[in-house]
Coordinates of C-alpha atoms and ligand atoms in Angstrom, one line a residue:
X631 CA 0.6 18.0 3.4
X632 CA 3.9 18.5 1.8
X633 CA 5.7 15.7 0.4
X634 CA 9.5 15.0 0.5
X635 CA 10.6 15.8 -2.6
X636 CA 12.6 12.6 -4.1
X637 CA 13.6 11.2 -7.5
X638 CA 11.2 9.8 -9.6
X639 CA 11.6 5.7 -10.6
X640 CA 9.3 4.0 -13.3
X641 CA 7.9 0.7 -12.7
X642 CA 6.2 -0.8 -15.4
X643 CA 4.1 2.2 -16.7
X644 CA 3.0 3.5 -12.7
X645 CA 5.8 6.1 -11.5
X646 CA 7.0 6.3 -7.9
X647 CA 8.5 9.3 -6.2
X648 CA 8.6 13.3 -7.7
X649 CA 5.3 14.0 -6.8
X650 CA 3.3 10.9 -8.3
X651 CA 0.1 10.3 -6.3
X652 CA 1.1 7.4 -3.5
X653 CA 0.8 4.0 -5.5
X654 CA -0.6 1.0 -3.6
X655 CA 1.1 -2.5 -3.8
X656 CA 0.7 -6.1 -2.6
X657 CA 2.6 -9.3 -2.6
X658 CA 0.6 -12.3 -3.5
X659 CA 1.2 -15.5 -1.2
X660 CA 0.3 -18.2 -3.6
X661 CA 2.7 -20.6 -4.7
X662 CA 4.1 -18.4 -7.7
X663 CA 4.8 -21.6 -10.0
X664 CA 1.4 -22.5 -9.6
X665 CA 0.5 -19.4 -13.2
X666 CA -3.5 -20.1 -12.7
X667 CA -3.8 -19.6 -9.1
X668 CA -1.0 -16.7 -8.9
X669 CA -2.7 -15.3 -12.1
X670 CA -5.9 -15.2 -10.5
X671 CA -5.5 -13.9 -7.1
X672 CA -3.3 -10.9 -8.9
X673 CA -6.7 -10.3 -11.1
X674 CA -8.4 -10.4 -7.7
X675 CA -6.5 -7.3 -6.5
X676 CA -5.9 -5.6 -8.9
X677 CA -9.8 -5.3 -9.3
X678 CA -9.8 -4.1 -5.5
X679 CA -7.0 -1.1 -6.4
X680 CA -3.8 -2.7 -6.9
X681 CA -1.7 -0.8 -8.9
X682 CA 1.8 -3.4 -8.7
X683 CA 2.2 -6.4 -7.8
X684 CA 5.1 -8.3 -5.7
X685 CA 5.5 -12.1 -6.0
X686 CA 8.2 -14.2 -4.0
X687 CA 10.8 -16.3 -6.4
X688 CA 12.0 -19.0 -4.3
X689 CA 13.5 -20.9 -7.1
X690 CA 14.2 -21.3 -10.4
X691 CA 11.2 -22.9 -11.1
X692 CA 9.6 -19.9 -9.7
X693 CA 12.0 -17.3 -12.0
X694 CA 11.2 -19.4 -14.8
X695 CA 7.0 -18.6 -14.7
X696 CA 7.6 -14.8 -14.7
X697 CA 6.8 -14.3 -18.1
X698 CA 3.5 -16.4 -18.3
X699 CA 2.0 -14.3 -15.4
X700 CA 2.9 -11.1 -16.7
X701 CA 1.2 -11.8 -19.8
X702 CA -1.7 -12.2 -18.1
X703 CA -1.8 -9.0 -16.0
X704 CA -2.2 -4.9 -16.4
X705 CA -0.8 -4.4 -13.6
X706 CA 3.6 -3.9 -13.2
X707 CA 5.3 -7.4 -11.7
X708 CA 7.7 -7.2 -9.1
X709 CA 10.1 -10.0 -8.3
X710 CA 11.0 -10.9 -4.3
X711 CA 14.9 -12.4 -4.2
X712 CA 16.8 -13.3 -1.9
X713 CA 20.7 -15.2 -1.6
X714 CA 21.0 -16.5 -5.4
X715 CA 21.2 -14.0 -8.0
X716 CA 20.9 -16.1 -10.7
X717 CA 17.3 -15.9 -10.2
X718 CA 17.5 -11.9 -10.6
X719 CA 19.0 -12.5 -13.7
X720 CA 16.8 -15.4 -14.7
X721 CA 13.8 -12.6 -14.5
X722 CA 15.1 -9.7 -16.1
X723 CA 15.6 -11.7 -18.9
X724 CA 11.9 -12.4 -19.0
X725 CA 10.8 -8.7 -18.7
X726 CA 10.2 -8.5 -14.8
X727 CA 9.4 -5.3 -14.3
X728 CA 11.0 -3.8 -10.9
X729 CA 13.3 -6.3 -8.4
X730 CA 13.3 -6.6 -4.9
X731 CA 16.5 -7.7 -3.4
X732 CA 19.0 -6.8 -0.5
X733 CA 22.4 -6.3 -2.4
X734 CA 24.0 -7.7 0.1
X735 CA 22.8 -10.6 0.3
X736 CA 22.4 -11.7 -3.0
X737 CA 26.2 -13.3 -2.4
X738 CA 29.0 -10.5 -2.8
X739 CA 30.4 -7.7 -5.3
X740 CA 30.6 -9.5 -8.7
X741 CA 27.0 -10.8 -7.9
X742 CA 25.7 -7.6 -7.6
X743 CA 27.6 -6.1 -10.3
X744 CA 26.3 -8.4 -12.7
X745 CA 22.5 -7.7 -11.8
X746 CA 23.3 -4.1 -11.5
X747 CA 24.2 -4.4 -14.7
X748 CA 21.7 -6.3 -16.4
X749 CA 18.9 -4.2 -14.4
X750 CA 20.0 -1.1 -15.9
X751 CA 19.9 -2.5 -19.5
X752 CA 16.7 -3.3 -19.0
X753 CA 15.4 -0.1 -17.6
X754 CA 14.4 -2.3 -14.5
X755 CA 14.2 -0.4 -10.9
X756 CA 15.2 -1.9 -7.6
X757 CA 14.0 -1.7 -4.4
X758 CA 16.3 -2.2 -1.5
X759 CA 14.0 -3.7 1.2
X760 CA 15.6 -3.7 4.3
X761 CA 13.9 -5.7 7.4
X762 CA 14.6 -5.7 11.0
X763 CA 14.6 -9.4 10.8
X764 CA 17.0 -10.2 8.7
X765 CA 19.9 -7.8 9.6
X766 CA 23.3 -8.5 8.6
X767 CA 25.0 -10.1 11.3
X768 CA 27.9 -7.6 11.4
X769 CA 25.3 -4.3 11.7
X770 CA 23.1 -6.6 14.9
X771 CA 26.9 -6.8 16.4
X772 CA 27.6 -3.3 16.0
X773 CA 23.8 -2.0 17.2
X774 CA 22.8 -4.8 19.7
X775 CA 19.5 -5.5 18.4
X776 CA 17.7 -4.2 15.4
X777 CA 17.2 -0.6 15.6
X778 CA 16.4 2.3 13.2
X779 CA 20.4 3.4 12.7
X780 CA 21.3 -0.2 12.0
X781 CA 18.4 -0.6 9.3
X782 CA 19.8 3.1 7.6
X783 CA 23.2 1.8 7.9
X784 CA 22.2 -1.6 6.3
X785 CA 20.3 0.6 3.5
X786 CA 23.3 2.6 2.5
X787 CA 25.7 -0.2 2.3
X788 CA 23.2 -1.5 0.0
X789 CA 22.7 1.4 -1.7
X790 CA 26.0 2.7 -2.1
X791 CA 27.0 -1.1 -3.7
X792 CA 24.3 -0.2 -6.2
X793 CA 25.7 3.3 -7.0
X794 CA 29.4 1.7 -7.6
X795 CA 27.9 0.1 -10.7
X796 CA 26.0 3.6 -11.9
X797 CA 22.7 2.2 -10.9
X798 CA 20.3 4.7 -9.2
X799 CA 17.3 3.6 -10.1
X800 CA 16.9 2.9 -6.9
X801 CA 13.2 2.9 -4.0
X802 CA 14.6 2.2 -0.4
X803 CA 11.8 0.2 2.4
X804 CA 12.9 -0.1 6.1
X805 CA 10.1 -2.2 7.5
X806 CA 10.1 -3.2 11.1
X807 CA 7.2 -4.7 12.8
X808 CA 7.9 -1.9 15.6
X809 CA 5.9 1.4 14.5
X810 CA 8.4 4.0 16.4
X811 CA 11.3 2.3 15.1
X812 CA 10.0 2.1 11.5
X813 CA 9.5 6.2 12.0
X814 CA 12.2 6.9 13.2
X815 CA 14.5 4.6 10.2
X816 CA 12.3 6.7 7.6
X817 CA 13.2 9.9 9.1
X818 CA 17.1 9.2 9.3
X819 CA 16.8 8.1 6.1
X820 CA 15.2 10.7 3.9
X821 CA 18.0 13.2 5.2
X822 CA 20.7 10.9 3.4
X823 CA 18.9 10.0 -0.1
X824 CA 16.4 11.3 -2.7
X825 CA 15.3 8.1 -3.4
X826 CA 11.7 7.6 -3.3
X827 CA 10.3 5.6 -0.2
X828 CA 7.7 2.6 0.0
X829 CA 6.2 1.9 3.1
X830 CA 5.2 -0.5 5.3
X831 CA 4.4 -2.1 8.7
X832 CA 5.9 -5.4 8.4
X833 CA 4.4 -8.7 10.0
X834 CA 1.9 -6.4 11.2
X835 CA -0.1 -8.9 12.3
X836 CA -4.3 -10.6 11.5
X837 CA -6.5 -8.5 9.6
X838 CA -7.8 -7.0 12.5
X839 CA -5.2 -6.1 15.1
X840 CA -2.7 -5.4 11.8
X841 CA -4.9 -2.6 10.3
X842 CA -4.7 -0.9 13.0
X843 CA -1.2 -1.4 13.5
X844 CA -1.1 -0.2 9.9
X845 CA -3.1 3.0 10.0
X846 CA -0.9 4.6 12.3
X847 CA 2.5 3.1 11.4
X848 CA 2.0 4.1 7.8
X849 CA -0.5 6.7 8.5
X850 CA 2.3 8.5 10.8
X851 CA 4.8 8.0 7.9
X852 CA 2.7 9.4 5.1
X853 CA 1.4 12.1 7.1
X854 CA 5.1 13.6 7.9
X855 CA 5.3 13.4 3.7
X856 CA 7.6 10.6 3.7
X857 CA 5.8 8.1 1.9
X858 CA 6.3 7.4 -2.0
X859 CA 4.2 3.3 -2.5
X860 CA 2.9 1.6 0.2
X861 CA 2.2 -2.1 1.3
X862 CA 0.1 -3.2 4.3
X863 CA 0.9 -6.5 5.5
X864 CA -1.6 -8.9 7.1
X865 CA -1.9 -11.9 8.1
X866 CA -4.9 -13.1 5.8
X867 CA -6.0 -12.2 2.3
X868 CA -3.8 -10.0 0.4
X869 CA -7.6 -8.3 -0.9
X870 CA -7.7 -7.1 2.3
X871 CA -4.5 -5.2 2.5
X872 CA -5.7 -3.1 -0.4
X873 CA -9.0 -1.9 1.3
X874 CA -6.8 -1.0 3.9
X875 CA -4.3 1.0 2.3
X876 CA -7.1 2.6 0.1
X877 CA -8.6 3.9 3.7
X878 CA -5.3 4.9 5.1
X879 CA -4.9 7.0 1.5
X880 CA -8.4 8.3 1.9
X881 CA -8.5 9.4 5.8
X882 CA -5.1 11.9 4.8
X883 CA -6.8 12.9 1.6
X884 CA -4.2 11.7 -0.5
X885 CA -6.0 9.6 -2.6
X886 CA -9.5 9.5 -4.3
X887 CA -11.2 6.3 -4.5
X888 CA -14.4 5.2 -3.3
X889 CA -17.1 6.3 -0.8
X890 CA -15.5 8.2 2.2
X891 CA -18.0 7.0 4.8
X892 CA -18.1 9.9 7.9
X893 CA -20.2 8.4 10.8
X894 CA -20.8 9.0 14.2
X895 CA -20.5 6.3 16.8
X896 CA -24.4 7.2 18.1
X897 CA -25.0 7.8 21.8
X898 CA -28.6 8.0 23.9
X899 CA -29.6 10.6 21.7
X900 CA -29.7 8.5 18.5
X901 CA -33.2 7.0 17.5
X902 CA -32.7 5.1 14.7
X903 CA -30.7 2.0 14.3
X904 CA -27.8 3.8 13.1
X905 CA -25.0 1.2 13.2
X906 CA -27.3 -1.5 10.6
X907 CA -28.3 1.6 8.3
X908 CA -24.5 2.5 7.9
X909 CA -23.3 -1.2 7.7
X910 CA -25.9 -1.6 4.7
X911 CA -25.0 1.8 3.1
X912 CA -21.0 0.8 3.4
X913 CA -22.0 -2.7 1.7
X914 CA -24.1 -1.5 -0.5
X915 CA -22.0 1.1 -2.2
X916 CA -19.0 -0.7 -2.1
X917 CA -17.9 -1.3 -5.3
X918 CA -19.0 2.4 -6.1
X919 CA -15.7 4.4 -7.1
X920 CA -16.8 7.8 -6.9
X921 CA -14.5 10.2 -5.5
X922 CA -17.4 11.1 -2.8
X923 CA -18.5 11.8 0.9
X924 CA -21.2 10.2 2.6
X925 CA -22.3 11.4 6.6
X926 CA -24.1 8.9 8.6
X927 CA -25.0 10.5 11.4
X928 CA -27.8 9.6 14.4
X929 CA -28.9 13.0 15.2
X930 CA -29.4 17.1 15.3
X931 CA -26.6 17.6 17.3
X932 CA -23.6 17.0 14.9
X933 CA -26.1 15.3 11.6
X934 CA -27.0 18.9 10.0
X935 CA -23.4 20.4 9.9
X936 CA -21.8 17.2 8.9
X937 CA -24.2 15.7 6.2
X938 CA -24.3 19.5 4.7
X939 CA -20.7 19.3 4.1
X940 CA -20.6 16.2 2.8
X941 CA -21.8 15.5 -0.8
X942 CA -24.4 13.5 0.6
X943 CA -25.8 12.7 4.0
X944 CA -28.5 11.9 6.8
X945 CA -29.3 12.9 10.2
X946 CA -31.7 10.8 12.2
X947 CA -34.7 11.8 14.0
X948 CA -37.3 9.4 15.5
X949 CA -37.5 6.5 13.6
X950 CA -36.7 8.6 10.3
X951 CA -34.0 10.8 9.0
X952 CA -33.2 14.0 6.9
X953 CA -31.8 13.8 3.8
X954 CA -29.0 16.2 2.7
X955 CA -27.3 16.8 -0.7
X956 CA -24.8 18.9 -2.1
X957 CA -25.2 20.9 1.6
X958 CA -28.9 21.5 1.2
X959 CA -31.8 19.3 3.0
X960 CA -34.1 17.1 0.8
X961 CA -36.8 15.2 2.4
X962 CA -37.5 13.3 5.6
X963 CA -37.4 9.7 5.2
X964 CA -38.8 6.9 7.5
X965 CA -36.0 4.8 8.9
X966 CA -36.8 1.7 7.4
X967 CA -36.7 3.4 3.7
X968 CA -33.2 5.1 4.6
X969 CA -30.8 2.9 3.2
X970 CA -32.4 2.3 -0.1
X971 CA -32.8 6.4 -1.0
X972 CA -29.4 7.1 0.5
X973 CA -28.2 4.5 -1.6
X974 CA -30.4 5.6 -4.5
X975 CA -29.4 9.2 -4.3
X976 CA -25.7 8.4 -4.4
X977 CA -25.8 6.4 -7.2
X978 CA -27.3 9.3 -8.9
X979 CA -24.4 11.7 -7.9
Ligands
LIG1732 S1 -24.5 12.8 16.1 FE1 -26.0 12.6 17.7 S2 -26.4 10.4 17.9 FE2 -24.5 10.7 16.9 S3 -23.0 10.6 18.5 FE3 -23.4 12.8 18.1 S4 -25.0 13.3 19.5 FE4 -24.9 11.1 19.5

């Protein structure tokens, strides 16, 4: 798919916008003055994909630990303000390396001036993040209600404060926990700016019901080229997000990482136990990070053509299956061996 061509921004040493693959980000939600356990869970992810990292600076307390965590990482640190901009500067000044604040609200002109300023020094990007829910109260007047014009319209107020001080360095987010009306604010948007976009479903909701909730918000986004960084949000462990995003990435081809599992849903035709031998494959290869596809796939009606096209594959039969590789058939295999040769046999690959 053809993306929206934008301006490329530098975060740390992982590049967002002109053409960079699609990074994937999280935002931690332990307590950030607490180094060992924020420190830890960002090790977490990043072992599960993350590529930057967003953690919330309530307080100067908060600002003041910035440092000590970043040491610690390999991954870029991004720093979530809001109100006091003292705490923006606070961070810059301990090599934070991309800022997430809403200009205007970080308490007026001079305010944003001065970390305008100071962010530019330091060669540090910012991401407007605009949210339905939090609004300026003059744009929910104006609109009604949150909608898509009034989160543009809060975006390029913000933006255009930013600009006044020659700062460009700029990523714009317009999350909204409503999926048509985040669409539609990322579509007004990218005919006003080149800035590059990150992307998200906001509150989305629990693992489960906010994946899907997910897929297709940001899946709908990405797919019309929009999308530049993306966050899924749930309600749960932040690990999760990333093996969601990784999927959503994987299903529009626009990123290679890990196993892409094709497999049927079985019907009355399927004789083997299907739905265990591709749980165990999915969990057995898990932590495999070829660039590969696997078809799982119950019988002769679709198995053949879909595990030939895949790098590896099986198609069941009566309590066995066929093997296939690199679109060729191996061997027959008895069901209950399956899922260690399948396994076996992409390792080897
Ligand atoms: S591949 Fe075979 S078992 Fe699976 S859904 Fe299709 S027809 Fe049914």
């Amino acid at each position: 798919m053809q993306r929206r061509s934008t301006k490329s921004v530098t975060m740390g040493d992982v590049k967002i916008g002109g053409q960079a693959p699609v990074s994937v980000q999280s935002m931690t939600n332990t307590d950030t003055r607490n180094v060992t356990e924020t420190v830890a869970q960002i090790k977490e992810l990043e072992d599960a994909g993350c590529e930057l990292i967003r953690v919330a600076i309530p307080d100067h307390e908060a600002a003041t630990k910035v440092d000590q965590i970043k040491a610690q990482i390999d991954i870029p640190l991004i720093a979530d303000i809001h109100f006091d901009h003292h705490l923006a500067l606070e961070v810059l000044e301990r090599g934070i390396d991309g800022l997430r604040i809403n200009p205007g609200n970080i308490g007026g002109e001079k305010n944003v001036k001065e970390v305008a300023e100071k962010a530019l020094a330091k060669d540090v990007p910012i991401r407007v993040g605009v949210n339905g829910g939090s609004l300026e109260k003059e744009l929910l007047e104006k609109y009604g209600h949150p909608t898509a014009e009034a989160m543009v319209e809060s975006a390029l107020n913000n933006i255009k404060l930013l600009e006044k001080y020659n700062f460009d360095d700029i990523v714009i987010s317009l999350k909204a926990s409503e999926v048509p009306m985040t669409l539609k604010a990322y579509q007004l948007m990218a005919e006003e700016v080149d800035y590059p976009f990150h992307v998200g479903i906001t509150e989305a909701g629990t693992v489960k019901s906010g994946t899907i909730k997910s897929a297709v918000g940001i899946g709908s986004i990405l797919a019309q080229g929009l999308g530049d960084t993306i966050r899924v949000s749930l309600t749960g462990n932040p690990v999760e997000e990333i093996r969601v995003v990784y999927e959503i990435l994987k299903s529009l081809n626009l990123r290679d990482k890990g196993v892409k599992i094709i497999s049927c849903p079985t019907c009355g035709r399927c004789e083997i136990d299907l739905v265990e031998i591709a749980n165990q494959v999915e969990e057995e290869i898990s932590d495999i990070n070829k660039s590969i596809e696997v078809a799982i796939m119950g019988c002769v009606v679709n198995g053949p053509g879909e595990a030939r096209e895949a790098d590896i594959g099986i198609a069941g039969g009566k309590n066995e299956g066929l093997i296939f590789k690199d679109g060729e058939s191996l061997r027959k295999v008895a069901s209950d061996e399956l899922v260690a040769e399948l396994v076996d046999e992409i390792k080897e690959l």
